[in-house]
mmCIF file of C-alpha atoms in Angstrom:
data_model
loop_
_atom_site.group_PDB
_atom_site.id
_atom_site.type_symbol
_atom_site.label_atom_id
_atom_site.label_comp_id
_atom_site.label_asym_id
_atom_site.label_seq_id
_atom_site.Cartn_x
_atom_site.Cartn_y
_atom_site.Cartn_z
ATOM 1 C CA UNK A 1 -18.767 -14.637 -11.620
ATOM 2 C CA UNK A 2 -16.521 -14.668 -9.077
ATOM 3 C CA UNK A 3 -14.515 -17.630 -6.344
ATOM 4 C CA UNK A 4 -13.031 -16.976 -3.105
ATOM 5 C CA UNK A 5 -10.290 -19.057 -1.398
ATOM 6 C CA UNK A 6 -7.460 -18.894 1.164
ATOM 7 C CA UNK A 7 -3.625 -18.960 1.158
ATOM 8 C CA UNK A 8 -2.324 -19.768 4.680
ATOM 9 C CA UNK A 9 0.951 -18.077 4.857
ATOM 10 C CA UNK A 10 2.668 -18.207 8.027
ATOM 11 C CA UNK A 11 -0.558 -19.700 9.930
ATOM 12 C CA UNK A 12 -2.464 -17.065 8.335
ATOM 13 C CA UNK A 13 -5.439 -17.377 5.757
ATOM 14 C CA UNK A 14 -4.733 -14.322 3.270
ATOM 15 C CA UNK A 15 -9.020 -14.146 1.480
ATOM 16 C CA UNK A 16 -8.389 -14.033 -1.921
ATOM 17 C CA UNK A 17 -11.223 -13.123 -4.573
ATOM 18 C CA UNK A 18 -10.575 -14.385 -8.429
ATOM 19 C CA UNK A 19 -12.758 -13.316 -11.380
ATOM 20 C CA UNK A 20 -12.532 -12.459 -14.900
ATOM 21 C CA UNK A 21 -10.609 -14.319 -17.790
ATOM 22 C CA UNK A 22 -7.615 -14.402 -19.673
ATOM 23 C CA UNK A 23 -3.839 -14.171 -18.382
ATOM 24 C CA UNK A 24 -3.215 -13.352 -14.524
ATOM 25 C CA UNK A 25 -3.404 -9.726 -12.922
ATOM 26 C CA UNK A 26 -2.737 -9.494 -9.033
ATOM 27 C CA UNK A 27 -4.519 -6.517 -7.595
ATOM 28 C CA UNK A 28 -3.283 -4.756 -4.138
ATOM 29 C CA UNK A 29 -5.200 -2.629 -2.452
ATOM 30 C CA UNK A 30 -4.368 0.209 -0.095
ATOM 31 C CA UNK A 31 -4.111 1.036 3.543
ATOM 32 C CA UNK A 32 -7.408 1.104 5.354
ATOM 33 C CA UNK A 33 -8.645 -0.533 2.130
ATOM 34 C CA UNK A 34 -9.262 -4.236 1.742
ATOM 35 C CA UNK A 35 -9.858 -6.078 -1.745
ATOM 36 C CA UNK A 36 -13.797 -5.817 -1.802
ATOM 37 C CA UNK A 37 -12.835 -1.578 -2.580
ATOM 38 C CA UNK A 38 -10.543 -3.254 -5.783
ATOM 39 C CA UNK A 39 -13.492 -5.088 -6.911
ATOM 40 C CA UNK A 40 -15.074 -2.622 -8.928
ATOM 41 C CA UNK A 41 -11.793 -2.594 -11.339
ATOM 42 C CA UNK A 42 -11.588 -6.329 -11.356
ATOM 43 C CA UNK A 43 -14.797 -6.434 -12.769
ATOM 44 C CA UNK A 44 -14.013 -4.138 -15.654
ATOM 45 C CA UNK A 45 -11.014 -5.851 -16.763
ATOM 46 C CA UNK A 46 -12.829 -9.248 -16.380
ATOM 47 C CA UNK A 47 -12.924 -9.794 -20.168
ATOM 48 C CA UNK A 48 -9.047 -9.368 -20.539
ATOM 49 C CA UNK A 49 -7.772 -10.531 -17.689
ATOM 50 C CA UNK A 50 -8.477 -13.176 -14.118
ATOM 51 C CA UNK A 51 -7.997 -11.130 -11.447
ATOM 52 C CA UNK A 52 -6.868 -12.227 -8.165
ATOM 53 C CA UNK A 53 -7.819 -10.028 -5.786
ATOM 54 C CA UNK A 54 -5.643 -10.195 -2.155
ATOM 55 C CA UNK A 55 -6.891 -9.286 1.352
ATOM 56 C CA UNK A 56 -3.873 -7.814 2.630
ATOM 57 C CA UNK A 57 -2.823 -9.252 6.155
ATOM 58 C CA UNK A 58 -5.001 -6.711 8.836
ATOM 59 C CA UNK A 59 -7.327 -5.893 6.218
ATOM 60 C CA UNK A 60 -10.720 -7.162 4.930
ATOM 61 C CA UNK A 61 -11.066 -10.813 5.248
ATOM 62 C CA UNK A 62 -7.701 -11.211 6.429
ATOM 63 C CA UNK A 63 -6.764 -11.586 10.286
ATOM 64 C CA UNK A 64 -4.069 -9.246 11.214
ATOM 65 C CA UNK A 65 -0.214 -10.839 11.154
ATOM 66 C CA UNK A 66 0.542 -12.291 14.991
ATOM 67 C CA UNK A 67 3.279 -9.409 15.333
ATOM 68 C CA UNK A 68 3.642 -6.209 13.856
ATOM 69 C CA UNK A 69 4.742 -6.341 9.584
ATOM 70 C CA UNK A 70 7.239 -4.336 7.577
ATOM 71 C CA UNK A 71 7.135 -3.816 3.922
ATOM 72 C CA UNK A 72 9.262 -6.358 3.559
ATOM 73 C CA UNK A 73 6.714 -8.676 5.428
ATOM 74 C CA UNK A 74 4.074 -7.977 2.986
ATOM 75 C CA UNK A 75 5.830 -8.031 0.131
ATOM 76 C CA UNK A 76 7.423 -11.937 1.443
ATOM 77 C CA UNK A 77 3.766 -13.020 1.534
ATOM 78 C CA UNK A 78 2.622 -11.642 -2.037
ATOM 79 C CA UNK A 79 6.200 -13.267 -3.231
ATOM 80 C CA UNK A 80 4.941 -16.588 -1.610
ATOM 81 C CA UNK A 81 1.732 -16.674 -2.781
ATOM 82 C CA UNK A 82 2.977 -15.977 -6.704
ATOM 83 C CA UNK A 83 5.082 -18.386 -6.616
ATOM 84 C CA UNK A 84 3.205 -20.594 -5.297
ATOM 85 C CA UNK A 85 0.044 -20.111 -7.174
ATOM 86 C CA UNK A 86 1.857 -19.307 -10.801
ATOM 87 C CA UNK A 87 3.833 -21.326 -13.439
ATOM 88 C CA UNK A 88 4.400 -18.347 -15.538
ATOM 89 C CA UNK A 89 4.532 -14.363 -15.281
ATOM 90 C CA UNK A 90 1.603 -12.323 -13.633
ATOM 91 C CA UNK A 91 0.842 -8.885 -14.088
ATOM 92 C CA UNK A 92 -0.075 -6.343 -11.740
ATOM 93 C CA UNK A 93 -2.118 -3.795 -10.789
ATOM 94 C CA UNK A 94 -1.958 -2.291 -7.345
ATOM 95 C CA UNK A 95 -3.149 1.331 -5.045
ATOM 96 C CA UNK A 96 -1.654 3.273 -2.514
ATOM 97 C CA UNK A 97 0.042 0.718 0.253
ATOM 98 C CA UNK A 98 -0.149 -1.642 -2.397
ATOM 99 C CA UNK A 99 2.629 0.568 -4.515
ATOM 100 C CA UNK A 100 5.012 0.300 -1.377
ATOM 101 C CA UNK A 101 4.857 -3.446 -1.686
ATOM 102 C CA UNK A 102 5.167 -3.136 -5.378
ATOM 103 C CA UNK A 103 8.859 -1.039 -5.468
ATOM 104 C CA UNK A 104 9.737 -3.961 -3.319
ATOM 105 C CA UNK A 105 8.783 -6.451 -5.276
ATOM 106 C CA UNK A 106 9.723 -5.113 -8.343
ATOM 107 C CA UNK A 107 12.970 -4.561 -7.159
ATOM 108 C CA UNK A 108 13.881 -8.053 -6.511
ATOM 109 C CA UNK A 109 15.343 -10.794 -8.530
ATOM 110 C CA UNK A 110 11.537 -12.131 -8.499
ATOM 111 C CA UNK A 111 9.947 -9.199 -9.975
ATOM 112 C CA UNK A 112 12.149 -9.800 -13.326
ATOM 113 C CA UNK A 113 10.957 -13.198 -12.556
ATOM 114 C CA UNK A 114 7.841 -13.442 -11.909
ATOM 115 C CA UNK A 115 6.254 -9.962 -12.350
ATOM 116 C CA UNK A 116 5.324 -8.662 -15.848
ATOM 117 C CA UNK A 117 3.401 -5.256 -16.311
ATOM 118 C CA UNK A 118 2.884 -3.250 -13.389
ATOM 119 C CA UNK A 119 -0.431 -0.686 -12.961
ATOM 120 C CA UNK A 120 0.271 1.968 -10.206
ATOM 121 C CA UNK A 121 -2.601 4.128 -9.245
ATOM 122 C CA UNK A 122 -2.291 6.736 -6.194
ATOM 123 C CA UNK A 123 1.158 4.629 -5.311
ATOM 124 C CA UNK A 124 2.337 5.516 -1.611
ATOM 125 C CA UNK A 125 6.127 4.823 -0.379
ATOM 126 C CA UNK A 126 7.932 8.538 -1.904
ATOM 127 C CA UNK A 127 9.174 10.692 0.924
ATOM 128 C CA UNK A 128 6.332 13.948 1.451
ATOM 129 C CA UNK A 129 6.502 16.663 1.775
ATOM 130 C CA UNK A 130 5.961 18.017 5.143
ATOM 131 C CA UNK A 131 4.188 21.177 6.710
ATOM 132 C CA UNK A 132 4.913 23.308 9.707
ATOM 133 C CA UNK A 133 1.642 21.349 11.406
ATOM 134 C CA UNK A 134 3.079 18.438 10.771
ATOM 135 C CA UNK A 135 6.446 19.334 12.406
ATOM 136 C CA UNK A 136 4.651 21.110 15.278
ATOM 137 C CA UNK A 137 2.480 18.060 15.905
ATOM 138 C CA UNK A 138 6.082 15.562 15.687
ATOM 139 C CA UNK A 139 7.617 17.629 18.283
ATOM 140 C CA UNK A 140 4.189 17.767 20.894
ATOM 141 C CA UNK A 141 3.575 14.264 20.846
ATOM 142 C CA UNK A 142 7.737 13.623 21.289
ATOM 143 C CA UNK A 143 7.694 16.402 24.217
ATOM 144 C CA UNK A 144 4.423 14.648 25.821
ATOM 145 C CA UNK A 145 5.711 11.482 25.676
ATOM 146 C CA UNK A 146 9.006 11.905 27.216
ATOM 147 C CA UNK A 147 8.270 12.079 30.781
ATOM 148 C CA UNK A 148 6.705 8.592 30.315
ATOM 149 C CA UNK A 149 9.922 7.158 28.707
ATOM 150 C CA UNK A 150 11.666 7.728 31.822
ATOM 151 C CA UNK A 151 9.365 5.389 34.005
ATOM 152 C CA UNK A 152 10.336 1.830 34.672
ATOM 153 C CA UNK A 153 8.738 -0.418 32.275
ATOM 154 C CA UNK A 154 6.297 -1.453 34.584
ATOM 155 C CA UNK A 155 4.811 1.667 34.653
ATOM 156 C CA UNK A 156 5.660 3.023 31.046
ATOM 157 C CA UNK A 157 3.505 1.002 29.171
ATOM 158 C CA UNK A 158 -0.266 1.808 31.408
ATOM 159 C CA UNK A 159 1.032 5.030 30.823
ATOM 160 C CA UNK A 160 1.849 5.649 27.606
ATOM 161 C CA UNK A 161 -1.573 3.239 26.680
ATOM 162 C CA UNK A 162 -3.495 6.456 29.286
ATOM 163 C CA UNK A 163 -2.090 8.945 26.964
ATOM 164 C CA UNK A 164 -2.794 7.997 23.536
ATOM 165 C CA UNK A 165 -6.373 7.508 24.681
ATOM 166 C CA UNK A 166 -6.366 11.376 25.336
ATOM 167 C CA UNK A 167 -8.393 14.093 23.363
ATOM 168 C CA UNK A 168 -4.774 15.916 23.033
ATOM 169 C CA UNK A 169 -3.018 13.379 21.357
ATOM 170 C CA UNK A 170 -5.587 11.678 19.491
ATOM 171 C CA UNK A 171 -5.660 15.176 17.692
ATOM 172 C CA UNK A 172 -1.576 14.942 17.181
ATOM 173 C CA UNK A 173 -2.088 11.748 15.015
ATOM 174 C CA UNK A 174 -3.053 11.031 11.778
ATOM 175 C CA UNK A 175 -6.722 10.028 10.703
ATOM 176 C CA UNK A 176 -5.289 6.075 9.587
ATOM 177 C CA UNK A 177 -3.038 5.796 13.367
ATOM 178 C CA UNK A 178 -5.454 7.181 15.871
ATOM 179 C CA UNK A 179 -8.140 4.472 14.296
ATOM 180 C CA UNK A 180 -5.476 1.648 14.862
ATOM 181 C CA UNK A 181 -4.059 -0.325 18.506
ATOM 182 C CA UNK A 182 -1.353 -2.954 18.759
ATOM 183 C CA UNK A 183 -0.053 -5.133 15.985
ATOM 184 C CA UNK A 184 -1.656 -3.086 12.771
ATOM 185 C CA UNK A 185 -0.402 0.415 14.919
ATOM 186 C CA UNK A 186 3.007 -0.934 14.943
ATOM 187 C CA UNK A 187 3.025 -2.032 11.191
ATOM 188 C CA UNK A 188 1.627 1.724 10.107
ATOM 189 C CA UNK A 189 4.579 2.946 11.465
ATOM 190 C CA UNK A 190 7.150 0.761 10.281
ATOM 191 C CA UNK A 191 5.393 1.207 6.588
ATOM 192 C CA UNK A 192 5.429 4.922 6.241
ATOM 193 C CA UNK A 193 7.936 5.607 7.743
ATOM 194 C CA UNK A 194 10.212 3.792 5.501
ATOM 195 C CA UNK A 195 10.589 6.008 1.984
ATOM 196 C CA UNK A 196 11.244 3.723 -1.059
ATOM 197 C CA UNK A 197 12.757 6.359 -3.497
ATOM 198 C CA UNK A 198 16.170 3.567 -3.530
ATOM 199 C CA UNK A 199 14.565 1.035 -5.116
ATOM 200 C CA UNK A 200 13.007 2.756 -8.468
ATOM 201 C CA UNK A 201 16.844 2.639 -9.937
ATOM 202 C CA UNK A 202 16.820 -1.518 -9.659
ATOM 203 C CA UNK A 203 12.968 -1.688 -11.815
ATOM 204 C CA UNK A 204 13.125 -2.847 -15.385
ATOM 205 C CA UNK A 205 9.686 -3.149 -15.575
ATOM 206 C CA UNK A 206 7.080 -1.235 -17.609
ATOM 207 C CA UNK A 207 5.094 0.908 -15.459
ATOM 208 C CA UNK A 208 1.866 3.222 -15.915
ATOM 209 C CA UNK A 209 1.087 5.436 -13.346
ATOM 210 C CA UNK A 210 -2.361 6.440 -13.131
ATOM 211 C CA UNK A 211 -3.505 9.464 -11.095
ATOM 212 C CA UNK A 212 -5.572 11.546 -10.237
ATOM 213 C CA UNK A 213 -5.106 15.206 -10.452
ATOM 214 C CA UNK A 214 -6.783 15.863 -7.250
ATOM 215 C CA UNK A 215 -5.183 13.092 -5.225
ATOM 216 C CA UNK A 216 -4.296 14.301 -1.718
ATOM 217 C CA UNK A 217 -2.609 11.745 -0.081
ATOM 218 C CA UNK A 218 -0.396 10.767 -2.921
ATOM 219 C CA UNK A 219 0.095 14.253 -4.518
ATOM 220 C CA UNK A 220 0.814 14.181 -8.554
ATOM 221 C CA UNK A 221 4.503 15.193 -7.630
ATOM 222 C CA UNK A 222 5.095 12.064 -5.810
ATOM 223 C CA UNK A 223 3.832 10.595 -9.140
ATOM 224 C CA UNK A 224 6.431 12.611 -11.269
ATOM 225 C CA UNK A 225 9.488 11.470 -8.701
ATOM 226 C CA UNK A 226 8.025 8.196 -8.764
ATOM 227 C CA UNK A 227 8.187 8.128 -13.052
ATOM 228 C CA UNK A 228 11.895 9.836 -12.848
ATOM 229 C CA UNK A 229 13.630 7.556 -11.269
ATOM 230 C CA UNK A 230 12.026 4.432 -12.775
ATOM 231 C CA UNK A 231 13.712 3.528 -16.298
ATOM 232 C CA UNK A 232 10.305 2.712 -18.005
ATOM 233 C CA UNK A 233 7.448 4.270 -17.024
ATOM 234 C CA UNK A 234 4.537 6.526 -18.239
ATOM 235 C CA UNK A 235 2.673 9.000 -16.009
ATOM 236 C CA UNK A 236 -1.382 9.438 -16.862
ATOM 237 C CA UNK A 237 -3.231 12.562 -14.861
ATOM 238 C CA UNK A 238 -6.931 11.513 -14.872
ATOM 239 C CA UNK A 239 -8.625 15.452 -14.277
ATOM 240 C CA UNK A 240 -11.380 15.857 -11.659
ATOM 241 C CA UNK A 241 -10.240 12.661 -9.798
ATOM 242 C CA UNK A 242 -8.783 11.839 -6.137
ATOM 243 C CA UNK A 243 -6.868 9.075 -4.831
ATOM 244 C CA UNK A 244 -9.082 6.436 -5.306
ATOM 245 C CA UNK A 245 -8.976 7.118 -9.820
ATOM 246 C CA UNK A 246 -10.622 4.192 -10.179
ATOM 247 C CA UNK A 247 -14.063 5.087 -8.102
ATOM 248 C CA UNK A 248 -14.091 8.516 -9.361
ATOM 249 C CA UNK A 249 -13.568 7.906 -13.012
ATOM 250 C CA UNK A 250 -14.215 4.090 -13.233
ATOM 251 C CA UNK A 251 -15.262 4.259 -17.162
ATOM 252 C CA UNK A 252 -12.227 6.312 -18.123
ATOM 253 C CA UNK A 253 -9.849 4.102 -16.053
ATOM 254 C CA UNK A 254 -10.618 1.032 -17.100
ATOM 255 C CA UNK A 255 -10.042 2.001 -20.560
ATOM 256 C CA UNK A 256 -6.857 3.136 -19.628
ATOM 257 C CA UNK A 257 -6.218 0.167 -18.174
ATOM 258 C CA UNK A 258 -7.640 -2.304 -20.513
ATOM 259 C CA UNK A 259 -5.165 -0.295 -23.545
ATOM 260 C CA UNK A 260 -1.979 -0.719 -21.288
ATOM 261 C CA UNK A 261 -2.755 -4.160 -20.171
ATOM 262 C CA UNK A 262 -3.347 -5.702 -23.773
ATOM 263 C CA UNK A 263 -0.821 -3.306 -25.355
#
């Protein structure tokens, strides 16, 4: 069975889910995500483990922050809220955006702390690597929007707002931008464009890496950079499954999971 509550952090009510028993696990979810997609692997830890599920500021449950977040915002609030909420060590487990946060927890004086496995599945924040499209579609949307940079500010902004409503550069941007406006907009960009390959060298922890072979928006070779630089960690390929492992093969994960977490 499981509780909801709140922590206000900085006048905002982060929607957190608990369930389960046994020692603490923190689960992060991903970009676009919110905590209710995490559920499904709470649930099958539940006999090993209470699960506090988090609502990422913008996402779920969650109001967005009042101005736009870095990294370094999110991973301040999941900081607060541990400390806050725990007397002793907490384990975690964590997906996609939720890995960015992670290398910058981890790679703090709190994570030796306060932070004692870590669970990375489909973990964003390694540089990608990048297609002609992608360059081609950079360079458009810089050459469109240039003539609009030269306006007085009066005028840039209606502008600029008239243009990203077209059919020409909605098609320039990625799926997870074109869907956002304002504050969350502004915090996409800041997040991935901010590559986290610096911090592996300052983890200690023990870290699994759980993937799937077929994920596309975290390929497997982000994985292997991701377990080369860190000094203890294990990479595990789950076959015939995406980005989201843990929906795809839920059965086989959690048993992955379970054996690393009680290990």
């Amino acid at each position: 069975m499981s509780e909801t509550s709140t922590y206000t952090y900085k006048g905002t009510a982060v929607h957190i889910t608990k369930t389960g028993v046994g020692s603490p696990l923190v689960i992060l979810h991903g970009w676009g995500s919110s905590g209710r997609v995490m559920m499904p692997v709470a649930e099958n830890l539940s006999k090993i483990r209470t699960s506090y599920v988090l609502d990422l500021p913008g996402f779920g449950n969650t109001p967005e922050p009042l101005q736009s977040w870095g990294i370094d915002d999110y991973a301040d609030m999941v900081e607060s809220y541990i400390r806050d909420t725990f007397d002793s060590k907490v384990d975690l487990l964590v997906h996609s955006f939720g890995g960015r946060i992670t290398f910058k927890l981890c790679s703090r004086p709190f994570g030796t702390e306060m932070i004692n496995k870590v669970l990375i599945t489909g973990g964003a924040g390694m540089k990608p690597r990048r297609s002609f499209s992608f360059y081609l579609k950079k360079y458009t949307a810089k050459t469109l929007k240039a003539p609009f940079m030269i306006l007085p500010a009066i005028l840039r902004e209606p502008a600029l707002s008239w243009l990203r409503k077209t059919s020409l550069w909605k098609k320039l941007g990625s799926s997870d931008y074109s869907k956002l406006s304002g504050v969350m907009r502004e915090t996409f960009v800041r997040s991935v464009t901010e590559h986290l390959e610096n911090t592996l060298e300052n983890i200690p922890h023990d870290v699994l890496l759980l993937w799937g072979r077929n994920d596309e928006a975290t390929p497997v070779y982000q994985a292997q950079r991701i377990e080369k630089g860190l000094k203890q960690a294990a990479l595990i390929i789950i076959e015939d499954a995406g980005h989201y492992a843990f929906l795809d093969k839920p059965k086989q994960f959690a048993a992955i999971a379970e054996a690393y977490l009680q290990g």
